[in-house]
mmCIF file of C-alpha atoms in Angstrom:
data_model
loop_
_atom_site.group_PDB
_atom_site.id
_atom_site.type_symbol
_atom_site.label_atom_id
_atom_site.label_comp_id
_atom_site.label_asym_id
_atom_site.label_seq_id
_atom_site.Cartn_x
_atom_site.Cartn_y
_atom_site.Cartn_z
ATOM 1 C CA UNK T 1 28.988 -13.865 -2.874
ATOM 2 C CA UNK T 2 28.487 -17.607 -2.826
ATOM 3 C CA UNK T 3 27.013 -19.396 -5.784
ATOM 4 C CA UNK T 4 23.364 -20.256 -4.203
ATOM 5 C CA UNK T 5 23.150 -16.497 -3.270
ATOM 6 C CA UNK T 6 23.653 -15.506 -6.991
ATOM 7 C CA UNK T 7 21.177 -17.989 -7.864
ATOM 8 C CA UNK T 8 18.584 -16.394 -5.374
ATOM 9 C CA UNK T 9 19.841 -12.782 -6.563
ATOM 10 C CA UNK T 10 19.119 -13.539 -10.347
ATOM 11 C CA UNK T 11 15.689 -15.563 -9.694
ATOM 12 C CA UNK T 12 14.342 -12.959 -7.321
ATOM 13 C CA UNK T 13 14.998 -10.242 -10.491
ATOM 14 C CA UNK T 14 11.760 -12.222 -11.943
ATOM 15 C CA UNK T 15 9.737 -10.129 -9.351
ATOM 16 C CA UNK T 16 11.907 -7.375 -9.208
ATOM 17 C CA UNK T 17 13.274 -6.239 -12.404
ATOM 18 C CA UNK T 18 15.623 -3.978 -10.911
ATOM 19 C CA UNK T 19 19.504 -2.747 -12.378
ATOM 20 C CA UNK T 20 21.965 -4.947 -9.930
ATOM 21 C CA UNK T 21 23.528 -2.167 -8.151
ATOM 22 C CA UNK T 22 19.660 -1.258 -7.199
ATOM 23 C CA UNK T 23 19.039 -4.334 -6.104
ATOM 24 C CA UNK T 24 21.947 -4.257 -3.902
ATOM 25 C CA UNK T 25 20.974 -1.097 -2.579
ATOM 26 C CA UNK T 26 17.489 -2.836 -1.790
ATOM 27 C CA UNK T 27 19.029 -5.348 -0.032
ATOM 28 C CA UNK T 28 20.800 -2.948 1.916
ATOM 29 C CA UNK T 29 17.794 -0.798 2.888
ATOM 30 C CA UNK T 30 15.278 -3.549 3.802
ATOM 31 C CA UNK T 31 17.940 -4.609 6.456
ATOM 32 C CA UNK T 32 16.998 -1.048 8.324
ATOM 33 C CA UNK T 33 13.094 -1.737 8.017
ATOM 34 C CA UNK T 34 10.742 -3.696 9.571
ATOM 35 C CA UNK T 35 9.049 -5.970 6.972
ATOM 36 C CA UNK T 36 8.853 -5.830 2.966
ATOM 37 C CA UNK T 37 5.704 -6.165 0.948
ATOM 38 C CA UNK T 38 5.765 -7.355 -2.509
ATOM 39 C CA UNK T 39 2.871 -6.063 -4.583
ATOM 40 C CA UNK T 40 1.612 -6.352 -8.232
ATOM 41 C CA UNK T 41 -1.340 -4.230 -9.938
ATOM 42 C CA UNK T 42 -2.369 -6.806 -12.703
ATOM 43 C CA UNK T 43 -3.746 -4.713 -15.954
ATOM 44 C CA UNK T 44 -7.785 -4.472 -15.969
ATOM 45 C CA UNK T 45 -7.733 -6.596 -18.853
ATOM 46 C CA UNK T 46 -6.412 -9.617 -17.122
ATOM 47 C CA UNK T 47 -8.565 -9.280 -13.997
ATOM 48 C CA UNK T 48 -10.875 -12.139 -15.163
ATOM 49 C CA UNK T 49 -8.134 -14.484 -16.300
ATOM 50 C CA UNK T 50 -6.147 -13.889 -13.171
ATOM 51 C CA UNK T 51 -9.117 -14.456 -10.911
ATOM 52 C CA UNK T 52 -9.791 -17.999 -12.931
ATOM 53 C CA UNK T 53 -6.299 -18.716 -12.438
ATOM 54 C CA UNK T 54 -5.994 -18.207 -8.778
ATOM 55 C CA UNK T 55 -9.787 -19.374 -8.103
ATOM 56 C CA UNK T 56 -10.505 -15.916 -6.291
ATOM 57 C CA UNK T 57 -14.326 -14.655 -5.684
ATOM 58 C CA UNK T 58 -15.089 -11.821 -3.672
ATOM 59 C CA UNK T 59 -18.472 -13.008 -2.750
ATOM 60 C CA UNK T 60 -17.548 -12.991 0.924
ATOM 61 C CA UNK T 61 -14.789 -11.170 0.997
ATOM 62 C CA UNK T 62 -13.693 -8.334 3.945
ATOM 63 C CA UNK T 63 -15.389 -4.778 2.756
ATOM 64 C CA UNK T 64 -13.717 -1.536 2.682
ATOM 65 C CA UNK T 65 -14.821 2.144 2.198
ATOM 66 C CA UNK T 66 -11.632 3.927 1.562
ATOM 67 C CA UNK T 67 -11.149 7.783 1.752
ATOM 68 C CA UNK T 68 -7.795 9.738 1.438
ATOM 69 C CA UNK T 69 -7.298 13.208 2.613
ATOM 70 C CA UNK T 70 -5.087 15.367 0.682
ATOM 71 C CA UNK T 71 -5.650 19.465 -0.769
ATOM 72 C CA UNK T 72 -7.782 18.937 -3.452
ATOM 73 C CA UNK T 73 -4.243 19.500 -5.798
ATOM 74 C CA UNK T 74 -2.630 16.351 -4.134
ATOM 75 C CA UNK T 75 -0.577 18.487 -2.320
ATOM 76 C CA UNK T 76 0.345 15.984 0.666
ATOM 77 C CA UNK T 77 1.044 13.008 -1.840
ATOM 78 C CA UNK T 78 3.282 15.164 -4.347
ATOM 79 C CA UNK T 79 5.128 16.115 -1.372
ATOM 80 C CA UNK T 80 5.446 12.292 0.244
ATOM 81 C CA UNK T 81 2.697 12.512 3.092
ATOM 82 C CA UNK T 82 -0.605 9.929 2.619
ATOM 83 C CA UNK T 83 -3.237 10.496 5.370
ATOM 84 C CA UNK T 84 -6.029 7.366 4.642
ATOM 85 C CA UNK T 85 -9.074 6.032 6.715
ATOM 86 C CA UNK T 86 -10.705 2.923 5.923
ATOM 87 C CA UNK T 87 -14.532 2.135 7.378
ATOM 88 C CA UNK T 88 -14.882 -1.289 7.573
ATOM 89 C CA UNK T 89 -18.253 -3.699 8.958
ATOM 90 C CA UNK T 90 -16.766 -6.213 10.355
ATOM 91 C CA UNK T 91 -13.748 -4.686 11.786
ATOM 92 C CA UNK T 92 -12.214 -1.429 13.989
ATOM 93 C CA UNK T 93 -12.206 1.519 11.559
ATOM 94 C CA UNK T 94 -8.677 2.629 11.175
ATOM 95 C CA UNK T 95 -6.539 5.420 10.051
ATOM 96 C CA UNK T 96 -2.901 5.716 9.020
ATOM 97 C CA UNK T 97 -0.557 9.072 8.485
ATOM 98 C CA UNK T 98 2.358 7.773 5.955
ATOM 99 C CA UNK T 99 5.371 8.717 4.632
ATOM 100 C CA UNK T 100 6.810 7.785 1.450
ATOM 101 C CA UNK T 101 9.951 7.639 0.779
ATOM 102 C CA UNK T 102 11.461 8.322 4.222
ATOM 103 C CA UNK T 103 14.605 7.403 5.053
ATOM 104 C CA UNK T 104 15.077 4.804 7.985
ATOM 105 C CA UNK T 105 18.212 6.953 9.575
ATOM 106 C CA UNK T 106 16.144 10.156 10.055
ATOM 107 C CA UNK T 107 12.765 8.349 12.006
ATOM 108 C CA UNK T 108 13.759 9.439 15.834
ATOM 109 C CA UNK T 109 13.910 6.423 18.467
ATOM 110 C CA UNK T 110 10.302 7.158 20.181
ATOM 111 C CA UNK T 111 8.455 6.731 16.939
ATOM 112 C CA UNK T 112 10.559 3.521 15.615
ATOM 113 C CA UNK T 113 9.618 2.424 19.028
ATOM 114 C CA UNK T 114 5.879 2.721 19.293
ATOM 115 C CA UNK T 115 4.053 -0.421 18.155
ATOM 116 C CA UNK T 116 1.709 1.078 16.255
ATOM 117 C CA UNK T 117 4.739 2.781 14.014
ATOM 118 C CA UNK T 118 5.959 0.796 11.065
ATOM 119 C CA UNK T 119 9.158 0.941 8.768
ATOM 120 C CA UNK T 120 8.973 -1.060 5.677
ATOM 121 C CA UNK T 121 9.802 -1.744 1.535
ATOM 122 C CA UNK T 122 6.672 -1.168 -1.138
ATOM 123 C CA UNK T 123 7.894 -2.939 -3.616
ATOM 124 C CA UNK T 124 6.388 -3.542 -7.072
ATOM 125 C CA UNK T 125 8.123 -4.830 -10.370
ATOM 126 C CA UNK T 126 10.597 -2.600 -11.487
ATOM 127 C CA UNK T 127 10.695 0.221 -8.159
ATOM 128 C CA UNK T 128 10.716 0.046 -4.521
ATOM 129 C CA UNK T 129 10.085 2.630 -1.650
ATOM 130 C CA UNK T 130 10.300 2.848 1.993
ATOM 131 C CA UNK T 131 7.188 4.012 3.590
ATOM 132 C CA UNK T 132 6.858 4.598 7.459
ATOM 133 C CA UNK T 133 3.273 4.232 8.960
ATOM 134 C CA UNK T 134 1.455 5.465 12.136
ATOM 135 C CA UNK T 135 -1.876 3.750 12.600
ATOM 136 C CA UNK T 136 -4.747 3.473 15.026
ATOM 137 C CA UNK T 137 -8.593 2.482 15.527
ATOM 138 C CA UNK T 138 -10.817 4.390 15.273
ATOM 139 C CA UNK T 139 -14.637 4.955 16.987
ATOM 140 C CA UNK T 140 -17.409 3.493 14.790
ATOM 141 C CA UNK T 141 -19.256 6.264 12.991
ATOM 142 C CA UNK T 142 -16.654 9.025 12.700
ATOM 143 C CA UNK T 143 -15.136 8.111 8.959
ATOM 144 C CA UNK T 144 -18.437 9.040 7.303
ATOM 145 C CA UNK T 145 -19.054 11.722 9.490
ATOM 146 C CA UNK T 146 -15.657 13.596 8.418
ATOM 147 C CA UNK T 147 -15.837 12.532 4.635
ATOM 148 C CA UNK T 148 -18.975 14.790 5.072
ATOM 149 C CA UNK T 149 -17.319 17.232 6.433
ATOM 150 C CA UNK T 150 -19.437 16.919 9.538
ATOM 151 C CA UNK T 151 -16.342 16.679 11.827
ATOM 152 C CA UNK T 152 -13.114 17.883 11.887
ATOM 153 C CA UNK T 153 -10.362 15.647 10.697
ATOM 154 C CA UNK T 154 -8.464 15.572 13.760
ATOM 155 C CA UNK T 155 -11.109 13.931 15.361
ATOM 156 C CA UNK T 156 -9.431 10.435 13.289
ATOM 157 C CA UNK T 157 -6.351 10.841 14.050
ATOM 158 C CA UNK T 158 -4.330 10.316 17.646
ATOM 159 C CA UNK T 159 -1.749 13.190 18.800
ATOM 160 C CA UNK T 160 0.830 11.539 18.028
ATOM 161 C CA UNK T 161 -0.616 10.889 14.276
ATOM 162 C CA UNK T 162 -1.465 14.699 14.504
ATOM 163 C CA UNK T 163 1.944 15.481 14.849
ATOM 164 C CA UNK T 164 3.981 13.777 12.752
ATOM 165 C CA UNK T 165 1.645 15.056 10.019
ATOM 166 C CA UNK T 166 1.298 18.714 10.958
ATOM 167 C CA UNK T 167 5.102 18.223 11.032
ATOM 168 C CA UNK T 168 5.643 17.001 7.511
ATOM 169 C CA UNK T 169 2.605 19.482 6.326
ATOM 170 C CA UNK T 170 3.954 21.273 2.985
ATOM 171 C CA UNK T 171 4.547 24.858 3.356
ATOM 172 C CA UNK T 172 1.409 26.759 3.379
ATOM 173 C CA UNK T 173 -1.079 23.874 3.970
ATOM 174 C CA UNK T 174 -3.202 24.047 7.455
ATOM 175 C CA UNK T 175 -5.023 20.804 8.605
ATOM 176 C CA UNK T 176 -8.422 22.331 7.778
ATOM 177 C CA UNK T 177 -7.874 22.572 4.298
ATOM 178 C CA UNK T 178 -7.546 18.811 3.649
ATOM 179 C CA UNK T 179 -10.905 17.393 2.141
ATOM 180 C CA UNK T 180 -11.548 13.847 1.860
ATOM 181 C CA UNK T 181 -10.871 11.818 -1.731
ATOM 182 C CA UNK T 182 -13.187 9.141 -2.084
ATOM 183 C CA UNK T 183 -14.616 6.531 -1.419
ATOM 184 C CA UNK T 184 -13.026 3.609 -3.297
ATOM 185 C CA UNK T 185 -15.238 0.063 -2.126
ATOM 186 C CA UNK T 186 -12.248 -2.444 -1.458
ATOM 187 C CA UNK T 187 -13.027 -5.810 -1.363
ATOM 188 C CA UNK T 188 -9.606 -7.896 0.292
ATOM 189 C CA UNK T 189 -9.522 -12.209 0.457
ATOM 190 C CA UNK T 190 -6.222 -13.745 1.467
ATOM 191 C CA UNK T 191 -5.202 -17.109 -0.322
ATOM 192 C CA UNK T 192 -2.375 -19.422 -0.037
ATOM 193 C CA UNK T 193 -1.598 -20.296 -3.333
ATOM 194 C CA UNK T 194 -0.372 -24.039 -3.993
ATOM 195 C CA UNK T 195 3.379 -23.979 -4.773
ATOM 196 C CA UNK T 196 3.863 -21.175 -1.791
ATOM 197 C CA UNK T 197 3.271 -21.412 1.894
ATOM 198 C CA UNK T 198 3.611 -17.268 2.030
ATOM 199 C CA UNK T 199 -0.239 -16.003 1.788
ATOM 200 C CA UNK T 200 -1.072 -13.805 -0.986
ATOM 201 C CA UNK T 201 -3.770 -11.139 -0.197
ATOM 202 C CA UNK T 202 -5.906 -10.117 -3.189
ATOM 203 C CA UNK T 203 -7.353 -6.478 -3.050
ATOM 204 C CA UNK T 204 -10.290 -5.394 -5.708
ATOM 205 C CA UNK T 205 -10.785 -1.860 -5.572
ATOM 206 C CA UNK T 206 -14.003 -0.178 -7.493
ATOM 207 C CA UNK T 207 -14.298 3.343 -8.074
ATOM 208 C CA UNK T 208 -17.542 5.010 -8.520
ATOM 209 C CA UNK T 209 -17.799 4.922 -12.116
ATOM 210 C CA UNK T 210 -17.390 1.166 -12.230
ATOM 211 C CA UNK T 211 -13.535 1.195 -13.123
ATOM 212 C CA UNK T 212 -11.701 -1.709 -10.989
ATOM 213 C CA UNK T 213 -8.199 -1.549 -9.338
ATOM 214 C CA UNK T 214 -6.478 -5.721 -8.792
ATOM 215 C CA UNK T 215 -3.982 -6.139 -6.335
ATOM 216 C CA UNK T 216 -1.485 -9.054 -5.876
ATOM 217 C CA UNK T 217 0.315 -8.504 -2.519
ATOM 218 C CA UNK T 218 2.419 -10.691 -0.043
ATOM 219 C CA UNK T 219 4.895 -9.846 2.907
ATOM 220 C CA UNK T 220 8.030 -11.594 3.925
ATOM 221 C CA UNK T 221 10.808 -10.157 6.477
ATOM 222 C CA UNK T 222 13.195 -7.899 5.467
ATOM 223 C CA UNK T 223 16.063 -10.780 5.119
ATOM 224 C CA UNK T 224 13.742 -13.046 2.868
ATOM 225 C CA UNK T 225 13.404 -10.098 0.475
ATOM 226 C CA UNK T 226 15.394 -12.183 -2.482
ATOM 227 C CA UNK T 227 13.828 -15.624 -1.643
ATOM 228 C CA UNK T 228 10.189 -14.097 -1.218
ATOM 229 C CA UNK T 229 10.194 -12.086 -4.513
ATOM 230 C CA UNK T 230 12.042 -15.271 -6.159
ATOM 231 C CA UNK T 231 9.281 -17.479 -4.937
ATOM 232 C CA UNK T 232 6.300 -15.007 -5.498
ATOM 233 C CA UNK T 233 7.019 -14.701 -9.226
ATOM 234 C CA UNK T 234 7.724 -18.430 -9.387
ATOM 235 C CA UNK T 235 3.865 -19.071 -7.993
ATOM 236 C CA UNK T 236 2.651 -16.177 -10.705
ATOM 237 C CA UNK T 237 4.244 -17.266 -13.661
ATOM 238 C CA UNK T 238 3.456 -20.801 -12.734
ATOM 239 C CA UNK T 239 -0.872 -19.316 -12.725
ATOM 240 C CA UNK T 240 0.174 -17.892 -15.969
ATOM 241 C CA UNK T 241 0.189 -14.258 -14.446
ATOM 242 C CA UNK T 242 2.424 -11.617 -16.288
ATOM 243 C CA UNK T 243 4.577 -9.304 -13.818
ATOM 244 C CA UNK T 244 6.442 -7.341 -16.486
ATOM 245 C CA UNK T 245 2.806 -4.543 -16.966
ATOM 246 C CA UNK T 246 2.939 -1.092 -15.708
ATOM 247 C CA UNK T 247 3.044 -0.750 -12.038
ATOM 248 C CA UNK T 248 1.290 2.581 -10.092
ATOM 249 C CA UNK T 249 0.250 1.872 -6.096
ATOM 250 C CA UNK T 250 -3.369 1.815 -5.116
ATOM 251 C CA UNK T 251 -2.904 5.449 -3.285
ATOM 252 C CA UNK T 252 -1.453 7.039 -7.170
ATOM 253 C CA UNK T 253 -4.151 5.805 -8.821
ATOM 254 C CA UNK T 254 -7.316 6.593 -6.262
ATOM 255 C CA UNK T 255 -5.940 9.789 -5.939
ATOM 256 C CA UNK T 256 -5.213 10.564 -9.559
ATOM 257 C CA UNK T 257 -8.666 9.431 -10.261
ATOM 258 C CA UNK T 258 -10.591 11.232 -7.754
ATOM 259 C CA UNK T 259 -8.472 14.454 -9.234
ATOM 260 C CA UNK T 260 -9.706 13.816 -12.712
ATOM 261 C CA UNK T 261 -13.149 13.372 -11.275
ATOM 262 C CA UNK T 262 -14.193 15.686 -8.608
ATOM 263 C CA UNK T 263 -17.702 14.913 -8.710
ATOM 264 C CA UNK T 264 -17.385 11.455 -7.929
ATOM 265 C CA UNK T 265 -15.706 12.618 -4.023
#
């Protein structure tokens, strides 16, 4: 390994945090994905300070209604299947069936193949996963209608959405008993911060009982995955923003919370 690329190696460990032989294996994996996304879930007590820092408002920022589908015991999840619609006003609705981990090796040809199928790294300080993602648009109308329980939940989700996740349904769980978790309002605005030409997207999430969710997130291709995460916590620790808090995705946390508070779904 050259000298530069140990340079690279030890900065990018200021996003990653990561033993070296699991860095190495990082490196190794991303090569067999499509992209990599960096994210960071900044602590609710540094929301305000961070949003100074980086000069964010959400006053027009893109809306989201976000709903989940799971057994109300986060069956799907604890078993590495995410089924999530979004509603949004100024956009297609859309719906994605995910997997998390998967392994790259096992995805057959005709999936990795479909443009609407995506491999890639969710990476936060200190872990990494590889997700794989089927999405499509969906017809205005039809998210509320099945959070109600008006409509069947296949009527989100394309065949070929259907069957990967009947095929990756844990043992005993039928379509019909999934039942929607949420909303969460999302509220998304993508900067370029100075210092970095990559653009940062910046997610707020609110949950019903006025609790807030801040998300820090960038992509880079799967070759740039050391001089991305070098750079991103470069830019952050340069806006005075601390990576080293704990980490939990957005999906963990809605669905933990929406588990802890049935009433609010």
């Amino acid at each position: 390994m050259g000298r530069q690329t140990e340079q690279v190696k030890r900065a990018s460990q200021g996003f990653w945090r990561l033993p070296e032989r699991e860095l190495d294996r990082l490196v190794e994996l991303a090569r067999k994905t499509d992209r990599v996304e960096l994210k960071l879930i900044v602590p609710e007590t540094a929301h305000e300070a961070v949003r100074e820092s980086l000069r964010i408002s959400f006053r027009n920022a893109r809306r989201q209604r976000v709903y989940y589908f799971d057994t109300p015991d986060r069956m799907l999840f604890r078993c590495g299947v995410i089924t999530r619609v979004r509603r949004m006003p100024d956009r297609h609705d859309d719906a994605v069936v995910k997997l998390r981990p998967v392994d790259p090796a096992a995805i057959s040809p005709a999936l990795r193949r479909s443009k609407r199928f995506t491999v890639e790294i969710d990476g936060m300080p200190g872990s990494y996963l590889c997700s794989a993602a089927l999405k499509s648009h969906l017809l205005p109308g039809h998210v509320e209608q099945v959070a109600r329980g008006k409509l069947p939940l296949h009527r989100l989700l394309t065949k070929p959405q259907l069957r990967l996740l009947t095929a990756h349904l844990p043992n005993g769980v039928r379509l019909g008993e999934l039942v929607a978790h949420g909303p969460v309002d999302a509220r998304r605005r993508t900067l370029v911060v100075p210092g970095d030409s990559r653009r940062l997207l910046v997610e707020r999430w609110t949950f019903p009982d006025g609790s807030q969710l801040l998300e820090l997130s960038t992509r880079c291709r799967p070759e740039e995955v050391l001089h991305a995460a070098a750079r991103t916590a470069t830019v952050l620790r340069d806006h005075g923003i601390d990576l080293t808090g704990p980490q939990q995705t957005k999906t963990a946390t809605a669905l933990a919370y929406f588990h802890a508070h049935p009433s609010m779904t």
